[in-house]
Structures are given as structure tokens and as C-alpha cells.
Short mmCIF file of C-alpha atoms and ligand atoms in Angstrom, two decimals:
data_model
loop_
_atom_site.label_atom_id
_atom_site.label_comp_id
_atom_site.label_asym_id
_atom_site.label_seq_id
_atom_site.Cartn_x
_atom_site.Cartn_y
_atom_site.Cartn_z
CA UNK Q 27 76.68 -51.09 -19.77
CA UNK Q 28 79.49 -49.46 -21.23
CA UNK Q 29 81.62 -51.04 -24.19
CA UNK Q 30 84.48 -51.24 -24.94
CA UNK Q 31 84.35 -48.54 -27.82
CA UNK Q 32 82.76 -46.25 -25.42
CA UNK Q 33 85.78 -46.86 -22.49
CA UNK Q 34 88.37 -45.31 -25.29
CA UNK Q 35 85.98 -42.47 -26.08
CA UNK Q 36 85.86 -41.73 -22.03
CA UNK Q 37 89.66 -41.87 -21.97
CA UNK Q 38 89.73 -39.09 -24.94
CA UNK Q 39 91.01 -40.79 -27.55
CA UNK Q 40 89.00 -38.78 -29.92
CA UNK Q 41 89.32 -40.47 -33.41
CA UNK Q 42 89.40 -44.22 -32.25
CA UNK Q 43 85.89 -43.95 -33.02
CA UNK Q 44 86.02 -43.28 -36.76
CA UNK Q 45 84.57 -46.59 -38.73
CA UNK Q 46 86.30 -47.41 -41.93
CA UNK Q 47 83.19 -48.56 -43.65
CA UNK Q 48 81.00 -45.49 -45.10
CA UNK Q 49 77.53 -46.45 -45.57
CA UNK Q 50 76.38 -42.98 -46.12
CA UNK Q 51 76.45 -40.40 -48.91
CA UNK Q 52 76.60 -37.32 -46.57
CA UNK Q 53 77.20 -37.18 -42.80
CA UNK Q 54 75.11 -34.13 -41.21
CA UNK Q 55 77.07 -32.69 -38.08
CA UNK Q 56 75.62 -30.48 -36.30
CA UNK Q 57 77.47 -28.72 -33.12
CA UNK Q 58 74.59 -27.55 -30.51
CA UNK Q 59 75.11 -25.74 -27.30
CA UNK Q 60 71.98 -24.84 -25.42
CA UNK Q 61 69.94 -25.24 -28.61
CA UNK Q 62 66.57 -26.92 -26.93
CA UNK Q 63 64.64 -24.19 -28.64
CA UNK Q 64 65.84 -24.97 -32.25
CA UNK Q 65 66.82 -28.49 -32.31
CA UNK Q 66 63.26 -29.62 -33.47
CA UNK Q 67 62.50 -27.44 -35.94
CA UNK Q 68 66.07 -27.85 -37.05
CA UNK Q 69 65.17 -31.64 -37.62
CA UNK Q 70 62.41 -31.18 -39.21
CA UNK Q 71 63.73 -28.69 -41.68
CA UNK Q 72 67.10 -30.88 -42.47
CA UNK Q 73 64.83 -34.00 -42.81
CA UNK Q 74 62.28 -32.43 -45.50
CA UNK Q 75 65.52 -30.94 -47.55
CA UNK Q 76 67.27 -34.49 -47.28
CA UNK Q 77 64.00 -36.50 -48.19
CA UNK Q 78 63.83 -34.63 -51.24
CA UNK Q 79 67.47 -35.16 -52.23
CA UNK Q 80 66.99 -38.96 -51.66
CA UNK Q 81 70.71 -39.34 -50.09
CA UNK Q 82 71.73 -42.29 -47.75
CA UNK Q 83 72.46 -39.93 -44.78
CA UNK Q 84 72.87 -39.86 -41.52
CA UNK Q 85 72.69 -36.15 -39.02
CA UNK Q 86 75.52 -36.11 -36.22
CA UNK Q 87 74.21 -34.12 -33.27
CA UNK Q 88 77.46 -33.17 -30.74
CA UNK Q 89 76.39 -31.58 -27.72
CA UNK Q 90 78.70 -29.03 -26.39
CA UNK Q 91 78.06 -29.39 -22.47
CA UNK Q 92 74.82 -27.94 -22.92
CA UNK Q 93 72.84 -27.01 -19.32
CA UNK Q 94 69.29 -27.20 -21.18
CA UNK Q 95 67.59 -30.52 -22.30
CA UNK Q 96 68.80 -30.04 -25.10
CA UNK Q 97 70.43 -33.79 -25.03
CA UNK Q 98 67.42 -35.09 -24.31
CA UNK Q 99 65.75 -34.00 -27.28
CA UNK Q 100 68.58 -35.34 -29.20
CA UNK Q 101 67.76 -39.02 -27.63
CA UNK Q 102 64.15 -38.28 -28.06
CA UNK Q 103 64.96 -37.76 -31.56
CA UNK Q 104 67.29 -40.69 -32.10
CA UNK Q 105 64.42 -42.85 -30.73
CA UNK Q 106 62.12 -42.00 -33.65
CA UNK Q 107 64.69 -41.50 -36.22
CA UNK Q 108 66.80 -43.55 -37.50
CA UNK Q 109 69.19 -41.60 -39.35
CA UNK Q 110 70.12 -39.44 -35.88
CA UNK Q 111 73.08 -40.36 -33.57
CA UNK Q 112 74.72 -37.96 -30.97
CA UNK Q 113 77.49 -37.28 -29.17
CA UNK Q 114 77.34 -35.66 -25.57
CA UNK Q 115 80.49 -33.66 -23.76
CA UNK Q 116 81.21 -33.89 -20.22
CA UNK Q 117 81.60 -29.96 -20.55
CA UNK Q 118 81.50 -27.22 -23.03
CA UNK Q 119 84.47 -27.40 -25.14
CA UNK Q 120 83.75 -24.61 -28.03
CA UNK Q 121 82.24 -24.81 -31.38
CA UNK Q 122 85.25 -26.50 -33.31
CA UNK Q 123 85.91 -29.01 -30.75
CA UNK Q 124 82.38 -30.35 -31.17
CA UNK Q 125 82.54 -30.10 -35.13
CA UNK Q 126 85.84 -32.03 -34.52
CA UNK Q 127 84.18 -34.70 -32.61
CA UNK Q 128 80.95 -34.90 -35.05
CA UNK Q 129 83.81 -35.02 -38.13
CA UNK Q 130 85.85 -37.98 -36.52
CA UNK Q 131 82.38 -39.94 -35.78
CA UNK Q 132 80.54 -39.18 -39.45
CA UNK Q 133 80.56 -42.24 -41.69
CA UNK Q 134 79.47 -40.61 -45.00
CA UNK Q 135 81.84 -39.73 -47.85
CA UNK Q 136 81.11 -36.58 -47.59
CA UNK Q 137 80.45 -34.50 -44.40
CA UNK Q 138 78.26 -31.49 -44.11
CA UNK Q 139 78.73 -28.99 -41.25
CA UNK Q 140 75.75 -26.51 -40.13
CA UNK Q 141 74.53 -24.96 -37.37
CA UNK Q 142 71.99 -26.39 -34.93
CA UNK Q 143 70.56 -22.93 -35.44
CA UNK Q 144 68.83 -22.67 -38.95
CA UNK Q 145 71.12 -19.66 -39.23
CA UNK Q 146 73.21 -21.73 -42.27
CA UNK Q 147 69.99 -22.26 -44.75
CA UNK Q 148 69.39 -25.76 -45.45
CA UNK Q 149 67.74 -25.30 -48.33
CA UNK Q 150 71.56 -24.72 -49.59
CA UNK Q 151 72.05 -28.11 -49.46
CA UNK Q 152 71.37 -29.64 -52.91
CA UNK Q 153 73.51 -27.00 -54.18
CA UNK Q 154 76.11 -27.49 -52.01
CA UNK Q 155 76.11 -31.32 -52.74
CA UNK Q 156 76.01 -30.21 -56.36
CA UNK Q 157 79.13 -28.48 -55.90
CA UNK Q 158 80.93 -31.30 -54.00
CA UNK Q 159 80.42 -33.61 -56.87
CA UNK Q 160 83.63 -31.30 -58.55
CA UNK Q 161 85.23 -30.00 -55.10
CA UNK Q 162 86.75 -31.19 -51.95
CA UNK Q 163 85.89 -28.58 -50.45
CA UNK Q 164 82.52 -26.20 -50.74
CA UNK Q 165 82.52 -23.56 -47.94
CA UNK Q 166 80.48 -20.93 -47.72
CA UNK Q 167 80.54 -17.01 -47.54
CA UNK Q 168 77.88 -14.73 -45.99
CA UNK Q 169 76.71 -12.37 -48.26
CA UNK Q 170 74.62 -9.83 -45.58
CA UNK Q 171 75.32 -9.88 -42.15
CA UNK Q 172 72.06 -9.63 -41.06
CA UNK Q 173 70.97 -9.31 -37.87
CA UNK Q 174 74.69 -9.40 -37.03
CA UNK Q 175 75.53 -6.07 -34.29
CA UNK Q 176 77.56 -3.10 -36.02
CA UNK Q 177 80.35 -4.48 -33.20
CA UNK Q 178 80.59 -8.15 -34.49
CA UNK Q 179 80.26 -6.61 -38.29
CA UNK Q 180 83.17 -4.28 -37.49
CA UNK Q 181 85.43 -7.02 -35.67
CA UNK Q 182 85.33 -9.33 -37.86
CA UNK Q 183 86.33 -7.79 -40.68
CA UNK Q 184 88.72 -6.48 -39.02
CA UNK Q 185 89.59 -9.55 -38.07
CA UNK Q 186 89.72 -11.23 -41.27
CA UNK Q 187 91.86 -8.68 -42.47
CA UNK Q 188 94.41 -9.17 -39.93
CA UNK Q 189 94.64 -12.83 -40.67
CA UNK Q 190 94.83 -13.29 -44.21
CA UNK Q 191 97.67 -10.47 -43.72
CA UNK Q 192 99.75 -12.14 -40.86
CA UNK Q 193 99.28 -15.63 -41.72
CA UNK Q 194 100.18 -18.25 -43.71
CA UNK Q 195 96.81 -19.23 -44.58
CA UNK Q 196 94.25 -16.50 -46.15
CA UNK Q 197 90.68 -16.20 -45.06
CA UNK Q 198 87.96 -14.73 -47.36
CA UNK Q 199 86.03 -12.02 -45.23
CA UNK Q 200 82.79 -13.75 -44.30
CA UNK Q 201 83.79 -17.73 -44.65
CA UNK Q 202 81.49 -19.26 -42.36
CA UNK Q 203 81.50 -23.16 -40.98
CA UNK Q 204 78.48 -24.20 -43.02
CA UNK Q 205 80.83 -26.42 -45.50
CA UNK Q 206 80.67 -30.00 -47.36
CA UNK Q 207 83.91 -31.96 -47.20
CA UNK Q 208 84.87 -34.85 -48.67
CA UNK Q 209 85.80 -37.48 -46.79
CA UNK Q 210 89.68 -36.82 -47.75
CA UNK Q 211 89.73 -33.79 -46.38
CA UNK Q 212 88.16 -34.63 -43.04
CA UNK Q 213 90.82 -37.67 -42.18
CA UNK Q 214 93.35 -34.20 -42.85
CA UNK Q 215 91.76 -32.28 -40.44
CA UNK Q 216 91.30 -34.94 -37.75
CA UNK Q 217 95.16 -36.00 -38.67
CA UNK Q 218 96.50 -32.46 -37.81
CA UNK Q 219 96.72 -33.11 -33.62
CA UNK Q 220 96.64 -29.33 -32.25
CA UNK Q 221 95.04 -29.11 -29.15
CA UNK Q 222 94.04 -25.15 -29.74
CA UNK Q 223 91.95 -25.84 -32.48
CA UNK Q 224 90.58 -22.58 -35.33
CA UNK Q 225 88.82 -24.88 -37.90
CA UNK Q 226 88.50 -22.20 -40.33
CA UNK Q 227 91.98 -21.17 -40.36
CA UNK Q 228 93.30 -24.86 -40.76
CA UNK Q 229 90.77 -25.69 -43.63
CA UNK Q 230 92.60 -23.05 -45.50
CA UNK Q 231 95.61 -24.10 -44.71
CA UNK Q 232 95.17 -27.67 -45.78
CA UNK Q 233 94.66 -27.10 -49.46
CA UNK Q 234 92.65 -29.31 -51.70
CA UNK Q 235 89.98 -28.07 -54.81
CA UNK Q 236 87.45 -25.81 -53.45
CA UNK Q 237 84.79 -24.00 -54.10
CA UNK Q 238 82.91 -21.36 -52.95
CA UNK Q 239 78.89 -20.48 -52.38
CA UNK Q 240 77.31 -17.23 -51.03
CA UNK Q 241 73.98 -17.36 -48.90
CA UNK Q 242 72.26 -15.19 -46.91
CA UNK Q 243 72.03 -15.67 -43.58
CA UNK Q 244 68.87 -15.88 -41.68
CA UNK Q 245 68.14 -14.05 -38.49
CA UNK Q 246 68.44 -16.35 -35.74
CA UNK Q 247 64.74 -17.38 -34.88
CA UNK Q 248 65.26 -18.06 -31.19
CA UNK Q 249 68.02 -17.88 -28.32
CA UNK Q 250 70.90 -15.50 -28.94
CA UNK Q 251 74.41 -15.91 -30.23
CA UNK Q 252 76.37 -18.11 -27.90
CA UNK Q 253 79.80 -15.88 -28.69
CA UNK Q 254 80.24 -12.65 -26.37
CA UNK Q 255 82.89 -10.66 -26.82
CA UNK Q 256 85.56 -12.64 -24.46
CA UNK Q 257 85.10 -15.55 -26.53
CA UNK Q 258 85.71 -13.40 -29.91
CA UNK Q 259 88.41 -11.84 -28.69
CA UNK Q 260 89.98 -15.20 -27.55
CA UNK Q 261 89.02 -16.94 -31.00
CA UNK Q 262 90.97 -13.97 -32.84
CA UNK Q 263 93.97 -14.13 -30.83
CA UNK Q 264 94.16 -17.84 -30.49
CA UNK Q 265 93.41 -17.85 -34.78
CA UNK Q 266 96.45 -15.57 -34.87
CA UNK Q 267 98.56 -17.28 -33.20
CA UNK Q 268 97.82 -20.52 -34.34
CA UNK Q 269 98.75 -19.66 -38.03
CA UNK Q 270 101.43 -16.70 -37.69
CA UNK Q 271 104.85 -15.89 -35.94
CA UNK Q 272 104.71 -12.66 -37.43
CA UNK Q 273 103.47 -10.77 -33.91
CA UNK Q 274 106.42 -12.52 -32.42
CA UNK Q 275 108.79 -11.31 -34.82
CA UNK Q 276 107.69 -7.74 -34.00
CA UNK Q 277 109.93 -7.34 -30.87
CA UNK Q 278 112.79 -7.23 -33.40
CA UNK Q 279 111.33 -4.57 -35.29
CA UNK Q 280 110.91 -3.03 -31.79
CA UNK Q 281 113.87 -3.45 -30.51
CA UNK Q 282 115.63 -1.98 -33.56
CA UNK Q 283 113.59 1.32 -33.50
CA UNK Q 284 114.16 1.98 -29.46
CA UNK Q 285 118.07 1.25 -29.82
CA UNK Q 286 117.92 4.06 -32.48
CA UNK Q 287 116.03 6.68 -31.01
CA UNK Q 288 118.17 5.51 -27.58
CA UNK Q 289 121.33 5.98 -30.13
CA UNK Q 290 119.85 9.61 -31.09
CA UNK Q 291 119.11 10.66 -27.80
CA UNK Q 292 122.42 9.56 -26.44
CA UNK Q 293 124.11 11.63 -29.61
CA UNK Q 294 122.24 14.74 -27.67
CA UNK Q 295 122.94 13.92 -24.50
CA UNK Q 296 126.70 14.12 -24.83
CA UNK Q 297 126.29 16.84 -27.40
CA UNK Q 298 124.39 19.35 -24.49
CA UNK Q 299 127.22 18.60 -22.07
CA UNK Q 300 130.44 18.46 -23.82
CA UNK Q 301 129.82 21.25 -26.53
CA UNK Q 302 126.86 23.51 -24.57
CA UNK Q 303 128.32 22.65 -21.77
CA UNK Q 304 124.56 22.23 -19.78
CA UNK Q 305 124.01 19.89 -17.47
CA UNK Q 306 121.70 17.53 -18.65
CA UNK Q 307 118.24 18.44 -17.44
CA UNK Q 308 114.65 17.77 -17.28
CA UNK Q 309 112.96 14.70 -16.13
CA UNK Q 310 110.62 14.80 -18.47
CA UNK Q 311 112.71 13.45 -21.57
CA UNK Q 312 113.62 10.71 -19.68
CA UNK Q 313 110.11 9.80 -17.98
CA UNK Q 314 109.06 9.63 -21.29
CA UNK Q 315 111.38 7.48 -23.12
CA UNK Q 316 111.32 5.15 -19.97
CA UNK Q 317 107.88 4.62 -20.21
CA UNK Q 318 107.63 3.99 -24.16
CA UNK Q 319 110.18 1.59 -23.58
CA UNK Q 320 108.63 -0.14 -20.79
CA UNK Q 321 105.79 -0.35 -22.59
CA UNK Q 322 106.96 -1.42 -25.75
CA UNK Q 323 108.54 -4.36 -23.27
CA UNK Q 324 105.53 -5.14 -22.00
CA UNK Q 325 103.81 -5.43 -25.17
CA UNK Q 326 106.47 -7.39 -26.44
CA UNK Q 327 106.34 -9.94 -23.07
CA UNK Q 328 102.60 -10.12 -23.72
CA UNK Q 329 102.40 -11.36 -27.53
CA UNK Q 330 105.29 -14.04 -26.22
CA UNK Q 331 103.59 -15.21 -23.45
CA UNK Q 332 100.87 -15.86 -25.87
CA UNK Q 333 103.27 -18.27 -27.43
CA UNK Q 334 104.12 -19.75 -24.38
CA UNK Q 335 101.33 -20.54 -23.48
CA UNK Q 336 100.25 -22.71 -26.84
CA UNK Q 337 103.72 -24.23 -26.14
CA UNK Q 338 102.47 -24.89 -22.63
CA UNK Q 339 98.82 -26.07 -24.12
CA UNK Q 340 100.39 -28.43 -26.73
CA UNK Q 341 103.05 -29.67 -24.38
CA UNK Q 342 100.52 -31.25 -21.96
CA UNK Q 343 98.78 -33.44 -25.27
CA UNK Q 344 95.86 -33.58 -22.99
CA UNK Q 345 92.59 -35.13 -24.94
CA UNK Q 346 90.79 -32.22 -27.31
CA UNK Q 347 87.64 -33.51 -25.82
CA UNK Q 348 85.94 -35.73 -23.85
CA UNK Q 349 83.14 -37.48 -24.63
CA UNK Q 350 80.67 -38.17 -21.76
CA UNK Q 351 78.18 -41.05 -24.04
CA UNK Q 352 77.08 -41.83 -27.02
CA UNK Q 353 73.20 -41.64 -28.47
CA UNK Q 354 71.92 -44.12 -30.75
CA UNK Q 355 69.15 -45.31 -32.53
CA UNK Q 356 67.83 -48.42 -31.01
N1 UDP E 9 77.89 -23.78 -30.44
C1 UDP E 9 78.58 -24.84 -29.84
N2 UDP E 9 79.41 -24.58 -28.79
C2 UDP E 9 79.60 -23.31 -28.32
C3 UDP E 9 78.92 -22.25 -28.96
C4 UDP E 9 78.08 -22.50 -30.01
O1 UDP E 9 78.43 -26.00 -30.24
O2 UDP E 9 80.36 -23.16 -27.37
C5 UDP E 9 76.98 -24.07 -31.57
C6 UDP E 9 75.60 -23.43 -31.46
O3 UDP E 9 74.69 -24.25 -30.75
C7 UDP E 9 75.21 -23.27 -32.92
C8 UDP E 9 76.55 -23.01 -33.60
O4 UDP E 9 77.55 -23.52 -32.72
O5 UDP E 9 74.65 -24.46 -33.45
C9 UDP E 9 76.77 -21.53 -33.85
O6 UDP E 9 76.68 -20.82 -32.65
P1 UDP E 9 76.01 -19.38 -32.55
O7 UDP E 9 74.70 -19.37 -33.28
O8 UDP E 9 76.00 -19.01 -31.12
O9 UDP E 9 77.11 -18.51 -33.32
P2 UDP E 9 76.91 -17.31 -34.35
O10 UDP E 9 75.70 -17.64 -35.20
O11 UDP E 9 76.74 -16.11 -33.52
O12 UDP E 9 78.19 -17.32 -35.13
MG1 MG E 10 74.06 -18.69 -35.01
#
């Protein structure tokens, strides 16, 4: 039977859900996404670590359309533990979509995100919750990137770079998603209604104490990394132009330098024919300048149809997610 609270999660409300109460200390949540392999182990680990720290907590699976069983270990798990609850996707919606959805269900005062993957140590998390005590915000930075291709080193620094330069947020080379948040600084995210969501970039961007904690990643024990290099390169451009105009702004700068070398060349054009008196010749001059203009057009319709199309995204204030049921302990 469905209730009521479950009808407005189907129609993709997504924070109608959110409880005032908060009966725990620290909300786990944990995105997954074909994660069958891990999610045991990963309970197992998070549930010795939390045992020790003697915290009222609670661990938020979201599963991200996964096409393994994945969601039913997560019900398997919920059966025989009462701390678990889960929420399922009709489809895959991406990473920060499902830490989204696991942020606006979490009850705790403070929320931890981590990976379903062990790759974000939880043995970090006293010291993390240490932290938290003094900050509203304790992300984390890798330190190695082990196990990490010389590709996705490469590009994301890269990437990094280019961000903290064109945008109006700054990133720290290596910030990763394994954070504690205080409750505060959740109801900001969840309040800030894009519908092309980069987490990272708006936790920046937000403001608030913070502080920051290196670890060492682990090498992923099982599975592969769910990001190819589509997805990267659609992250990076939609993190870009979610936080910067700047690449917009560049058709002025483009447009200024082809109107002067168009100025200089017209300066020699009339020069050759009314004081050499040559005819003006040679296709080649003018092949080229055609096609570095056209080009610099294109480039320029490009990075504004990027625009666009957020405007066309946001526009249509279609649900960030949709939530196909909700897992509970019974
Ligand atoms: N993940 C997700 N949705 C996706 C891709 C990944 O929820 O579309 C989850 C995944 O199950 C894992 C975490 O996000 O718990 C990090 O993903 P992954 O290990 O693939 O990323 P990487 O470690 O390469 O950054
Ligand atoms: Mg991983």
C-alpha cells in the first residue's frame, strides 16, 4: 500500500520528505550504483567503526537505478538492521542526485557522505566527527591518487585548475565527496533548487566554517569506477557552467581581436590597390581568415548553446529525481 508520504515522493517533490525531528547524531548516506559486490562488506565495515563511536545513527542507502541486486541487499539489510533505510530511483540519475536525495531524507544533525565503495576510509570517521564538533563543514582531500589512471590524474587537475580560475567558487585540487555537514548546511544545499546539480562546486560556494582532512584513498576492492570519460567530460563542463559566465564572456574578447586583424587586413587591402596598384590576389589570405573566423563563430555558438541549454534545463523545473520506493526497517 502506498502512503501518502510515498505519493509526493512519486510525484518528485524531493524534500517533502525531510522530518523536522532529528533523532540521530549522524546520518550515513551512502549513494550506490551497481554496488552488489561492496554493499556488505561496506556494512559491515561502517557498523564496526560506528559501534565503537557509540553515536545514535542511522546509514541512508540511495540507489541510483542500479541493474544488479544491489536493492535487494539493501532490503535484506534493512530487515536485520535497524539503523538502515533506503531509497530506490526509478532510473540512474548521477552521483549528486542520489547524495541529494539521501541529504533531504537524513534525520541526524549532522550528515556524513561516503561512498558505497570503501574507497572513502571509514576508519576516518571519528576524526571527521571530531572535526565537526568546531566546523560546519569537514570535507576531505585525497592525498595519493592511487589506483587512479594517469588520464583521470591528468584531467582532473586540470580540471580543478580551470574551475577555481573561472569561477566564482574555488575548488582545492583533490576535494572529494566524503564530507560531514551539519545539519545547517544541508537545509542550504537542498534550498538551492538547480536542476543541473555539481555538489562540490555549490558546497564551496555556500560558505560556512570548514575544515579540511587528508586521507588516502584505497584501491577500489571490487567493480570498477562507474565514471568513463563521457560522464567526466560532461561533469566538467556542466561544473563550469554552473558556477562561471566567464566562457560566455569570451566571444567579446573574440570578437574584438577578429574586428582588428579584419581592420589590419582591410588597411592592406586598400593599401596593395590604391598605392601598388595590384589587384588584390591570392585566395589563400582569404581562405584562411574565413575559416579562423568561422571557427572562432562556431566555438563561440558552442559555449552559448551550452548556456542555453541550462536555461532550457532549468526552465522546464522538472523533479531532480524520482523516487521509485522507500526501504525500511520493519
Ligand atoms: N555512484 C552513483 N551513481 C552513479 C555513479 C556512481 O550513485 O551514477 C556511486 C557509486 O556506487 C559509489 C560512488 O558513487 O558509491 C562513487 O562512484 P565511483 O566509485 O564509480 O567513482 P570514483 O571512485 O571513480 O570517483
Ligand atoms: Mg570509487
Amino acid at each position: 500500500m502506498l502512503t501518502p508520504f510515498f505519493l509526493t515522493a512519486i510525484g518528485g517533490v524531493d524534500d517533502v520528505t525531510r522530518m523536522t525531528d532529528h533523532p540521530y547524531q549522524l546520518s550515513i548516506v551512502v549513494p550506490v550504483y551497481n554496488e552488489s559486490d561492496m554493499i556488505e562488506a561496506f556494512h559491515r565495515k561502517v557498523t564496526e567503526v560506528m559501534t565503537a563511536m557509540a553515536l545514535a545513527y542511522e546509514i541512508v542507502f540511495v540507489d541510483d537505478g542500479s541493474s544488479d541486486d544491489t536493492v535487494a541487499k539493501i532490503e535484506a539489510l534493512a530487515q536485520q538492521d535497524a539503523h538502515i533505510s533506503g531509497v530506490k530511483f526509478s532510473r540512474n540519475f548521477g552521483k549528486d542526485m542520489a547524495l541529494l536525495a539521501g541529504l533531504s531524507h537524513a534525520r541526524g544533525e549532522y550528515m556524513l557522505m561516503i561512498d558505497g565503495d570503501l574507497q572513502h576510509p571509514p576508519d576516518l570517521i571519528p576524526d571527521l566527527w571530531r572535526h565537526a564538533q568546531t566546523a560546519d563543514i569537514v570535507y576531505t582531500v585525497r592525498t595519493e591518487d592511487r589506483g587512479v589512471g594517469l588520464f583521470k590524474k591528468y584531467s582532473s587537475k586540470l580540471f580543478y585548475r580551470l574551475f577555481s580560475y573561472l569561477a566564482d567558487a574555488t575548488l582545492e585540487q583533490g576535494t572529494t565527496d566524503f564530507k560531514i555537514i551539519s545539519r545547517k548546511v544541508r537545509d542550504a544545499i537542498t534550498s538551492m533548487d538547480e536542476r543541473d546539480l555539481f555538489l562540490r562546486g555549490m558546497f564551496s560556494w555556500i560558505g560556512f566554517t570548514s575544515t579540511r582532512v587528508e586521507f588516502m584513498p584505497i584501491a577500489r576492492p571490487q567493480g570498477g569506477s562507474k565514471y568513463n570519460l563521457r560522464r567526466l567530460l560532461n561533469l566538467s563542463i556542466s561544473g563550469i557552467t554552473s558556477f562561471s559566465t566567464v566562457p560566455i564572456r569570451l566571444s567579446l574578447l573574440l570578437c574584438a581581436f577578429s574586428l582588428c586583424v579584419a581592420f589590419l587586413y582591410s588597411v592592406y587591402a586598400l593599401y596593395s590597390k590604391y598605392i601598388l596598384l595590384q589587384a588584390v590576389s591570392g585566395w589563400t589570405s582569404l581562405l584562411i581568415l574565413m575559416s579562423l573566423f568561422c571557427s572562432g563563430i562556431y566555438i563561440m555558438l558552442g559555449i552559448i548553446g551550452e548556456y542555453i541549454a541550462k536555461i532550457h534545463i532549468e526552465t522546464k523545473k522538472r523533479p531532480r529525481f524520482i523516487i521509485d520506493r522507500v526501504i525500511k526497517h520493519d
